[in-house]
Short mmCIF file of N, CA, C and O in Angstrom, two decimals:
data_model
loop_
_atom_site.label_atom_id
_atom_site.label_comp_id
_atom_site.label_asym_id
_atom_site.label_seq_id
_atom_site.Cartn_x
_atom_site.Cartn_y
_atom_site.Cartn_z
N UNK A 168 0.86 -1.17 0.00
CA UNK A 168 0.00 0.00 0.00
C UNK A 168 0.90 1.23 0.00
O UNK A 168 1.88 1.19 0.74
N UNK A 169 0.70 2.23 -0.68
CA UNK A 169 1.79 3.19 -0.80
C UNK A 169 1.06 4.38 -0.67
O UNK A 169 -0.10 4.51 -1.06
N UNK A 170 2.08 5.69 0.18
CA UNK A 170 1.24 6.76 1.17
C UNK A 170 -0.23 7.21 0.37
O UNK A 170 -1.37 7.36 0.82
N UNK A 171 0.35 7.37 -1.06
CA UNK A 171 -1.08 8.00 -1.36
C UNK A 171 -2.40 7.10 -1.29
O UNK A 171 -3.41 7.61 -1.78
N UNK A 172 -2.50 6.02 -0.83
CA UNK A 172 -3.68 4.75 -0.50
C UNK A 172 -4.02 4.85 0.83
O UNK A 172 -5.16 4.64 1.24
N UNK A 173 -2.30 5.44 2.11
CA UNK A 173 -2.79 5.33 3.14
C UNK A 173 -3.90 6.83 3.42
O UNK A 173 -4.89 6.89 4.16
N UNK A 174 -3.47 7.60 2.81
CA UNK A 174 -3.74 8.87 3.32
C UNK A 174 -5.34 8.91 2.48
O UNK A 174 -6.28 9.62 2.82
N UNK A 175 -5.34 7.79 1.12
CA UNK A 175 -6.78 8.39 0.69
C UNK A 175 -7.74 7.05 1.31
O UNK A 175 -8.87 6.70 0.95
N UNK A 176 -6.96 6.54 2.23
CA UNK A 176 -8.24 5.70 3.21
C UNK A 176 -8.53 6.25 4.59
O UNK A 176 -9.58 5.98 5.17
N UNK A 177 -7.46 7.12 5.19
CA UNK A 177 -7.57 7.82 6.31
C UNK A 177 -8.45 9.18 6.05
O UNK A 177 -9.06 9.74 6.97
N UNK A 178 -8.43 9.69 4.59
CA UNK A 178 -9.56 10.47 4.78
C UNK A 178 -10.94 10.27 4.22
O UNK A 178 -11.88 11.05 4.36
N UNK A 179 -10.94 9.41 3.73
CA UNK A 179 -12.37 8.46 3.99
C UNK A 179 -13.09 8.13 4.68
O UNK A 179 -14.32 8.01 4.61
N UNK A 180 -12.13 7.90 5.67
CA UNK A 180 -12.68 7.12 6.95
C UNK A 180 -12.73 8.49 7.59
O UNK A 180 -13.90 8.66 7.94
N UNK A 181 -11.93 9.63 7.93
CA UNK A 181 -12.13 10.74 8.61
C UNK A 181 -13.44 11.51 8.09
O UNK A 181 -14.28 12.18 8.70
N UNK A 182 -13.37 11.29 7.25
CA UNK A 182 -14.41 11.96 6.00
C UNK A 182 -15.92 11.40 6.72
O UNK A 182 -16.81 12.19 7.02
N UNK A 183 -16.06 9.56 6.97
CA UNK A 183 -17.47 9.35 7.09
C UNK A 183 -17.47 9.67 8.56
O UNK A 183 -18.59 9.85 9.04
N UNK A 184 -16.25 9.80 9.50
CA UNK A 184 -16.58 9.87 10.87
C UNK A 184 -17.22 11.17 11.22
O UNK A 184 -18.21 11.40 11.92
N UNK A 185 -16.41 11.96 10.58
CA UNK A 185 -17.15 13.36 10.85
C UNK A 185 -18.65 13.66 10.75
O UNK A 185 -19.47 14.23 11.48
N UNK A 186 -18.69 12.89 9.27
CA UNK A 186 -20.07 12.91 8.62
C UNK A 186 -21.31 12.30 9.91
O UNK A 186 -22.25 12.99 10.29
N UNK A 187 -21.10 11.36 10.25
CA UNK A 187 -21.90 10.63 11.21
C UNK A 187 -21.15 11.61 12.78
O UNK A 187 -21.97 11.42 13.68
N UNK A 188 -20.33 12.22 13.16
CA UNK A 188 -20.63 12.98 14.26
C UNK A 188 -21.52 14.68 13.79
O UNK A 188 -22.01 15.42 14.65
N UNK A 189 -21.54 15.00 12.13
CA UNK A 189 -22.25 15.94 11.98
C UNK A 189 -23.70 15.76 12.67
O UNK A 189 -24.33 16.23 13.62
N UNK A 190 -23.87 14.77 11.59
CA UNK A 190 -25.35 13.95 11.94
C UNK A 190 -25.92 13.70 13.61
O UNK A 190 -27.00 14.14 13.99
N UNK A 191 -25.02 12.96 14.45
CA UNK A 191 -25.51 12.69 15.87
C UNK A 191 -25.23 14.22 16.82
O UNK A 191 -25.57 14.48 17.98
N UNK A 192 -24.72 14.80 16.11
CA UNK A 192 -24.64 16.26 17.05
C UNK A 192 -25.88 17.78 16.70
O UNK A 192 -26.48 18.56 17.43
N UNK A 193 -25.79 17.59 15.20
CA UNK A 193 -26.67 18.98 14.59
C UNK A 193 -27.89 18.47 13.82
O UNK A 193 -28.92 19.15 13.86
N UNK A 194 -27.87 17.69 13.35
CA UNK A 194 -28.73 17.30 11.97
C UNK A 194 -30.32 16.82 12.85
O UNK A 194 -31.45 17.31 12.91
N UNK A 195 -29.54 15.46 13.51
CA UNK A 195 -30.60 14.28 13.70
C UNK A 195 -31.46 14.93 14.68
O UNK A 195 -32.64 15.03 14.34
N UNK A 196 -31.06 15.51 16.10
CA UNK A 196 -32.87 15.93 16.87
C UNK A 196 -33.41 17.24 16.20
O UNK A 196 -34.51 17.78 16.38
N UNK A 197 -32.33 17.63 15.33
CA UNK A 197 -33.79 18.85 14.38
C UNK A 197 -34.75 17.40 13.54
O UNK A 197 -35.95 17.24 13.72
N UNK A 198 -34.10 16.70 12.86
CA UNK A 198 -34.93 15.66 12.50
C UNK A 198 -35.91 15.10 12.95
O UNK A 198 -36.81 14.75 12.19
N UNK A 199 -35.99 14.87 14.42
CA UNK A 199 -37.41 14.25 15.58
C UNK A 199 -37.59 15.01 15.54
O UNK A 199 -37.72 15.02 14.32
N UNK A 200 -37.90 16.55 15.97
CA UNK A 200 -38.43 17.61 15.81
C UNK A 200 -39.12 17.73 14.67
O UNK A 200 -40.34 17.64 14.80
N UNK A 201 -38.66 17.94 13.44
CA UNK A 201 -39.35 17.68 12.13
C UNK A 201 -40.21 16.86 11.94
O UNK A 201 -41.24 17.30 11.42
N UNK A 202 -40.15 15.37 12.26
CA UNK A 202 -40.90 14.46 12.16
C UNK A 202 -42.16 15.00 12.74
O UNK A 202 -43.24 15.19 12.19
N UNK A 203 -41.69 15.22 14.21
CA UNK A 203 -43.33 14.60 14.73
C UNK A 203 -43.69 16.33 14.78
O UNK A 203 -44.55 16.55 15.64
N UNK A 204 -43.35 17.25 14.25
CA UNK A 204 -44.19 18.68 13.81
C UNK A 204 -45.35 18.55 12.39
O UNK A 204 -46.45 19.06 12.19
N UNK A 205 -44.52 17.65 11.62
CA UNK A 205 -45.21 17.06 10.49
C UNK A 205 -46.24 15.91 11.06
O UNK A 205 -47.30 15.74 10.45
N UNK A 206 -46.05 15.39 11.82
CA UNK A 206 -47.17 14.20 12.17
C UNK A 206 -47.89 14.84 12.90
O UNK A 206 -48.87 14.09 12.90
N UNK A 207 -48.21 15.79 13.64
CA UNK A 207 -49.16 16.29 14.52
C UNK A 207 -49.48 17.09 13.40
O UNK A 207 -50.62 17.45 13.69
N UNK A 208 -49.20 17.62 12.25
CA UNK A 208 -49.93 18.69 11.10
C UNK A 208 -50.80 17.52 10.61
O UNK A 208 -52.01 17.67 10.46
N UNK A 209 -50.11 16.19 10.32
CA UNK A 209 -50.61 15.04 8.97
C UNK A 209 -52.36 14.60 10.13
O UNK A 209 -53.50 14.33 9.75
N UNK A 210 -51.88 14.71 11.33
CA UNK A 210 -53.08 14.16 12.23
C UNK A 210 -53.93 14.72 12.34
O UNK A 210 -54.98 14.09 12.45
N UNK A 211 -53.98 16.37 12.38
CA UNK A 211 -54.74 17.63 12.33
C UNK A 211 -55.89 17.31 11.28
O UNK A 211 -57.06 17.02 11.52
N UNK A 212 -55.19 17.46 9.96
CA UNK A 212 -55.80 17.38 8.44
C UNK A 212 -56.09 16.40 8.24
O UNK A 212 -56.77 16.40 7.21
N UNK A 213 -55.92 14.88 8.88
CA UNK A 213 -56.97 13.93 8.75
C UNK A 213 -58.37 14.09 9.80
O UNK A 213 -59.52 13.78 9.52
N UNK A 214 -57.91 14.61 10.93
CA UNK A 214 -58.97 14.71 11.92
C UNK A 214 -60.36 15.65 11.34
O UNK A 214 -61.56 15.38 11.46
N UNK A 215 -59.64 16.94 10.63
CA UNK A 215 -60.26 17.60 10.14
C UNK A 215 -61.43 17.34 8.55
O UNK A 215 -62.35 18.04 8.14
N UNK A 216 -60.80 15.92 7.96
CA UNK A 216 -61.15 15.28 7.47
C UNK A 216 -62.34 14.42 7.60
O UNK A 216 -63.47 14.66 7.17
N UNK A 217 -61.90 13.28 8.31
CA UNK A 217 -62.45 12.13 8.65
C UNK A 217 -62.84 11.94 10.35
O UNK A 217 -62.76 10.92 11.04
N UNK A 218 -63.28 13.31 10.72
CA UNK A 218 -64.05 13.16 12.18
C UNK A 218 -65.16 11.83 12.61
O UNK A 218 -65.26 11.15 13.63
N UNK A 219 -65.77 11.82 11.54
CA UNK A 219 -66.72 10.77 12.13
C UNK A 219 -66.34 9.40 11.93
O UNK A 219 -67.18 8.51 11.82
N UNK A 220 -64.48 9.13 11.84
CA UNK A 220 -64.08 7.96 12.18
C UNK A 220 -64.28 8.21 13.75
O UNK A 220 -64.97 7.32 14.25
N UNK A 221 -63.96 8.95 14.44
CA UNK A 221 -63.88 8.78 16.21
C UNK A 221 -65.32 9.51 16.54
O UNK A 221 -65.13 10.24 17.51
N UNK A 222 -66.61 9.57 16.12
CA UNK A 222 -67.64 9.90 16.76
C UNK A 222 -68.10 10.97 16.77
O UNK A 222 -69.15 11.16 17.38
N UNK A 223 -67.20 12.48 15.80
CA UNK A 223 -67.42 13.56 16.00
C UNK A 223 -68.29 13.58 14.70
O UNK A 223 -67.91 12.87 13.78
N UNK A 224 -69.40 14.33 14.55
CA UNK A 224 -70.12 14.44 13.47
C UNK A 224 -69.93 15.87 12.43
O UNK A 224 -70.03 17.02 12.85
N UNK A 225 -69.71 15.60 11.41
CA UNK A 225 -69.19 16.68 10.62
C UNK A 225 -69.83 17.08 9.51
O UNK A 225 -69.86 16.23 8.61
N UNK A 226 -70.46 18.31 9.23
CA UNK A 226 -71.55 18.79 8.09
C UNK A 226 -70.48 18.43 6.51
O UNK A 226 -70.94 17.95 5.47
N UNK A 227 -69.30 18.75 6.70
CA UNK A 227 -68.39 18.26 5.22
C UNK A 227 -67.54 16.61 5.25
O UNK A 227 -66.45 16.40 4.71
N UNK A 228 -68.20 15.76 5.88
CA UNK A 228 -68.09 14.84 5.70
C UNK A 228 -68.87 13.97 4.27
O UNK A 228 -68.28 12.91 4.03
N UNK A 229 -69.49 14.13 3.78
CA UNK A 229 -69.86 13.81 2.63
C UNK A 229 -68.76 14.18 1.49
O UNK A 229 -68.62 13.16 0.81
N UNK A 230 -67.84 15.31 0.96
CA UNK A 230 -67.37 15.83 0.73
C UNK A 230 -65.96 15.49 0.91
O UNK A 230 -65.13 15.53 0.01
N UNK A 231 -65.73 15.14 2.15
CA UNK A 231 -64.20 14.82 2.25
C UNK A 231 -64.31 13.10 2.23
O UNK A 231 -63.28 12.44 2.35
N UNK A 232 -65.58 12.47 2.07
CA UNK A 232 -65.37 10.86 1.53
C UNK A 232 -64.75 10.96 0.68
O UNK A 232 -63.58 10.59 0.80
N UNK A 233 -65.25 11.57 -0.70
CA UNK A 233 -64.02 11.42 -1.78
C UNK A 233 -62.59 11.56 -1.73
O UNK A 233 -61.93 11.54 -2.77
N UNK A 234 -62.00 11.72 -0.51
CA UNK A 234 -60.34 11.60 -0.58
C UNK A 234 -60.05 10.37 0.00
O UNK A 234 -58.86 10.04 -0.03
N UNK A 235 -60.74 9.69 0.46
CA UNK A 235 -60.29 8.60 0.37
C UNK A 235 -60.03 7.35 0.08
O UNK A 235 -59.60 6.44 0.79
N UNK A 236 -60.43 7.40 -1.35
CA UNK A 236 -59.28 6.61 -1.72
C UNK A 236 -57.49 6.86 -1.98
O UNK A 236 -56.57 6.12 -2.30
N UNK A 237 -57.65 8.42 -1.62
CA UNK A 237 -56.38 8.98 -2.09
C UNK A 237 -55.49 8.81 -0.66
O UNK A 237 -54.29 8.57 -0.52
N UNK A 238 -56.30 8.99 0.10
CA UNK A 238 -55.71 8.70 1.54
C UNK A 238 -55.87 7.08 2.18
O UNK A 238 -55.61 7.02 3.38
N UNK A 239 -56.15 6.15 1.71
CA UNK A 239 -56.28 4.97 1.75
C UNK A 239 -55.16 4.15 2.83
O UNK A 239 -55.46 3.49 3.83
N UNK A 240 -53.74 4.44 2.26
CA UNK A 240 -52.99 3.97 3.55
C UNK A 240 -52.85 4.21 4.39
O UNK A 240 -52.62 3.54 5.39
N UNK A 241 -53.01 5.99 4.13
CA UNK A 241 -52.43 6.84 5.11
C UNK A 241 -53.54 6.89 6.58
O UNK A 241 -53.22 7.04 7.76
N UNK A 242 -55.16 6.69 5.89
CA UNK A 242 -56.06 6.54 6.97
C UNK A 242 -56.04 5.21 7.93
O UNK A 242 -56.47 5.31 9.08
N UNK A 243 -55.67 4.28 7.56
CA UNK A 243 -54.79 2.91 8.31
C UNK A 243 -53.84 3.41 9.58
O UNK A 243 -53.94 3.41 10.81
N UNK A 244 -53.00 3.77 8.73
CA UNK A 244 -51.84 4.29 9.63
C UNK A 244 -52.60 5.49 11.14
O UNK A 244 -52.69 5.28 12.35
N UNK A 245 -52.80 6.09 10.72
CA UNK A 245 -53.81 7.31 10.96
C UNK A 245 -54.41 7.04 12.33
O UNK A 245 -54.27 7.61 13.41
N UNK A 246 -55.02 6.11 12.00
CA UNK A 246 -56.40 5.89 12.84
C UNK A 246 -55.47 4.75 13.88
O UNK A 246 -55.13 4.99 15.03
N UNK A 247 -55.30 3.97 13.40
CA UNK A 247 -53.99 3.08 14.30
C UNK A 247 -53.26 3.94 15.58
O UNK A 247 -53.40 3.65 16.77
N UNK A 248 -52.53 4.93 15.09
CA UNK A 248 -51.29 6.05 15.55
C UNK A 248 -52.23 6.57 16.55
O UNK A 248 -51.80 6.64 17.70
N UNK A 249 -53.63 7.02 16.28
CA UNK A 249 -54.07 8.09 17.49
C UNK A 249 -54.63 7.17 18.60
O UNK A 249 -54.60 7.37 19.82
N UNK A 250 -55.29 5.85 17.72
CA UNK A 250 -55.94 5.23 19.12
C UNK A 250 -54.54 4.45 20.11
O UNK A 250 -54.74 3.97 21.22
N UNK A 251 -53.40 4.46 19.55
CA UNK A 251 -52.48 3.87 20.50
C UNK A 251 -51.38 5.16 21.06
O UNK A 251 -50.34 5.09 21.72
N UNK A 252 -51.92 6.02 20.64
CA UNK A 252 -50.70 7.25 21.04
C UNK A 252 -51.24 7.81 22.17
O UNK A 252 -52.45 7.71 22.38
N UNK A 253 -50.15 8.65 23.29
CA UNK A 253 -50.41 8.94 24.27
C UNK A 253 -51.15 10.21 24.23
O UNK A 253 -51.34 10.78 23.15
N UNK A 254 -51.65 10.76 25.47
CA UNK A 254 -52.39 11.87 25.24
C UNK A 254 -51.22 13.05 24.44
O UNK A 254 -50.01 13.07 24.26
N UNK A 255 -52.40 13.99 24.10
CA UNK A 255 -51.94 14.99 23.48
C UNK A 255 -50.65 15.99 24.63
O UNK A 255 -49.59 16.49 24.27
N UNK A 256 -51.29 15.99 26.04
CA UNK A 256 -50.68 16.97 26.89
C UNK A 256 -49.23 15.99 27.15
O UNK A 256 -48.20 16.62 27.41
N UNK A 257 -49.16 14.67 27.09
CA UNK A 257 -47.97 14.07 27.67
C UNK A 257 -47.43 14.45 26.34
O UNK A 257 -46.32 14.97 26.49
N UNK A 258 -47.85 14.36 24.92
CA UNK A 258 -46.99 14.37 23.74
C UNK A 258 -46.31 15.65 23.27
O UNK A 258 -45.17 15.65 22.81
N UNK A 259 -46.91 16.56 23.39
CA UNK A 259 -46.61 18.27 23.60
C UNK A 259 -45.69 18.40 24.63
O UNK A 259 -44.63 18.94 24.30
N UNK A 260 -45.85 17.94 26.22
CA UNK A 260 -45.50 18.22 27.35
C UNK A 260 -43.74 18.20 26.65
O UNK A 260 -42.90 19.09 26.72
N UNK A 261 -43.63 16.66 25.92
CA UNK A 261 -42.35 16.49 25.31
C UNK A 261 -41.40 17.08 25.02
O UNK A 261 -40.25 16.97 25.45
N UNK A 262 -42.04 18.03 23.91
CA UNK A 262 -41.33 19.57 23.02
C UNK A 262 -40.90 20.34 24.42
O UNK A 262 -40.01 21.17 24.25
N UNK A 263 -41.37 20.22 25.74
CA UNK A 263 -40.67 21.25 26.74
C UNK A 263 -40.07 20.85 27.83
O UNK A 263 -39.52 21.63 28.61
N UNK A 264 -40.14 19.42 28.01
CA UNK A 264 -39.02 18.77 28.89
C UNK A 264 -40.25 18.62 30.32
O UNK A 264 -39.85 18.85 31.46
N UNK A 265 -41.07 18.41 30.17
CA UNK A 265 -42.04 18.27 31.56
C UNK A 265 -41.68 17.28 32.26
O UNK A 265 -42.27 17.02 33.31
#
C-alpha cells in the first residue's frame, strides 16, 4: 500500500466519521423535531377530514369521503397512531421537557 492509499483511506474514513458525528450532534434531533411537527400537522388534516371515524359528526363529511381513496394507507396508519398514542398533553409536554 503506498502513502497516497494510506492517506486516501484515512480520509475516507475521517471523512465518514465526521459525517456521522455531523449527523448525531446537529442534523438528527432537528430531524425528531421535524418528524413529529409534520405528524401532529398530517393528524390535524386527517382529523379535520375524517371526524366521524372517532364519533365527532361533521356537516363536510360527505365531501371529504371522496379523498379517500387517495388517503387509503395513510387513513390505516392514521387511525392506528391516534388510538395507540399517548395523550396529546404528555406528547406536547415532550417539546418542553415536563
Amino acid at each position: 500500500m503506498t502513502v497516497a492509499d494510506r492517506i486516501a483511506a484515512f480520509r475516507a474514513a475521517l471523512e465518514e466519521w465526521l459525517r456521522g458525528l455531523y449527523h448525531g450532534m446537529i442534523t438528527h434531533p432537528a430531524y425528531e423535531k421535524i418528524e413529529k411537527e409534520a405528524e401532529d400537522a398530517e393528524d390535524a388534516f386527517m382529523l379535520a377530514c375524517f371526524p366521524d371515524a372517532f364519533g365527532i359528526p361533521s356537516p363536510v363529511s360527505y365531501y371529504t369521503a371522496e379523498l379517500l381513496p387517495y388517503l387509503e394507507n395513510e387513513f390505516e396508519a392514521w387511525e392506528r397512531r391516534l388510538w395507540d398514542r399517548e395523550t396529546l398533553i404528555e406528547r406536547k409536554g415532550q417539546q418542553y421537557h415536563f
